[in-house]
């Protein structure tokens, strides 16, 4: 480990093996040293600031059937919803009044005309309603180049599309045969070409996943020249095929959380100037999981501003926190949590990654 620290300090390029070593550190003192080192890098490049993105989970209707996800098409036990345009715009403008700087519109994947037109209209209305102030990120899955372009022209400037895992063989094990790794990769390339700030990420601690796969994920972010990273621990959802195969897979919460934190830290150390989110899945494993994410090198938090009545139905995984907390309540709670670790919220800033 001392060697790795010496190597980091010397500025030498870290290898896949170095990343594997970092990700394999035992929990406790050695992992903590890694988190501290990553936090220092974050302070050097970004300062003690956290950017907010108000997250609106506007629909759980999904055409896809990813084996791990609670809102997959074949889960008949989830009531399906679409928020009304009025509800979505009210949530967005609330974020604007709170000076959140930007929002994320996220949903299940759909490719019908109504959906495509609807997202375009919403982006335009939110841009107009906030007088161009609010930044808009979309996270609505794989689409055609034309659709991505229309939404970009309407005013969306960031797009999140997780590759889920950079190992094509593992991707195959986690998805039905008509979901393609290559297509997802092609989407990331299109988004970049169009001019979006592109975010991707992976699930951490999946069945069949090795530490070498995770090291490969970080190199994938680097090689794809990614601006924003949103990754989080995999958490079982009972009503999914992956849970049927591996029911107790995420029982060891501390270990699962620590692996997630090590991924954040190693990514920060290698990539330095990108935006990295401390995702809600960290908090599902431990109450202060997101704060730990910030202290391990993350610099973005996505407070959930979805209307409370829909939260129950948007459970990608089980144990999602804050199901009953209104957006007003989340704001106060998060502010206290962030101040408690000596960081400040960068209100009124889009918070573009330096990397971009
Ligand atoms: N439908 C869009 C966006 C919503 S899903 C898409 O798939 O891109 C957002 C993310 O939730 C996915 O990218 C996946 O990484 C994550 N997710 C789904 N099921 C999960 C689970 N069981 N545990 C942790 N993350 C999960
Ligand atoms: Fe749909 Fe996204 Fe869940 Fe896959 S991960 S089933 S695309 S919502």
mmCIF file of C-alpha atoms in Angstrom, residues 6 19 22 28 34 37 45 68 70 73 78 84 104-105 148 158 205 224 231 244 277 302 312 318 331 351 355:
data_model
loop_
_atom_site.group_PDB
_atom_site.id
_atom_site.type_symbol
_atom_site.label_atom_id
_atom_site.label_comp_id
_atom_site.label_asym_id
_atom_site.label_seq_id
_atom_site.Cartn_x
_atom_site.Cartn_y
_atom_site.Cartn_z
ATOM 1 C CA UNK A 6 4.235 6.696 -3.240
ATOM 2 C CA UNK A 19 -6.493 -0.400 -8.992
ATOM 3 C CA UNK A 22 -6.724 -0.466 -3.910
ATOM 4 C CA UNK A 28 -10.636 -0.493 8.471
ATOM 5 C CA UNK A 34 -7.384 5.366 0.732
ATOM 6 C CA UNK A 37 -6.133 10.275 -0.010
ATOM 7 C CA UNK A 45 -9.410 19.839 -7.729
ATOM 8 C CA UNK A 68 -31.637 -6.915 -11.207
ATOM 9 C CA UNK A 70 -37.345 -3.723 -9.285
ATOM 10 C CA UNK A 73 -41.254 -4.788 -17.310
ATOM 11 C CA UNK A 78 -45.403 -2.683 -8.920
ATOM 12 C CA UNK A 84 -48.235 14.775 -14.773
ATOM 13 C CA UNK A 104 -32.181 15.177 -13.293
ATOM 14 C CA UNK A 105 -35.221 13.731 -15.052
ATOM 15 C CA UNK A 148 -30.920 12.398 -28.254
ATOM 16 C CA UNK A 158 -26.183 16.323 -19.596
ATOM 17 C CA UNK A 205 -20.712 -5.775 -5.857
ATOM 18 C CA UNK A 224 -14.307 6.746 -22.804
ATOM 19 C CA UNK A 231 -22.185 4.350 -9.512
ATOM 20 C CA UNK A 244 -34.264 -15.535 -7.163
ATOM 21 C CA UNK A 277 -22.056 11.232 -7.286
ATOM 22 C CA UNK A 302 -28.951 14.071 -5.981
ATOM 23 C CA UNK A 312 -42.961 3.649 -3.112
ATOM 24 C CA UNK A 318 -35.155 -2.663 -1.725
ATOM 25 C CA UNK A 331 -33.312 19.795 1.831
ATOM 26 C CA UNK A 351 -21.447 22.498 -11.330
ATOM 27 C CA UNK A 355 -13.086 17.585 -17.016
#
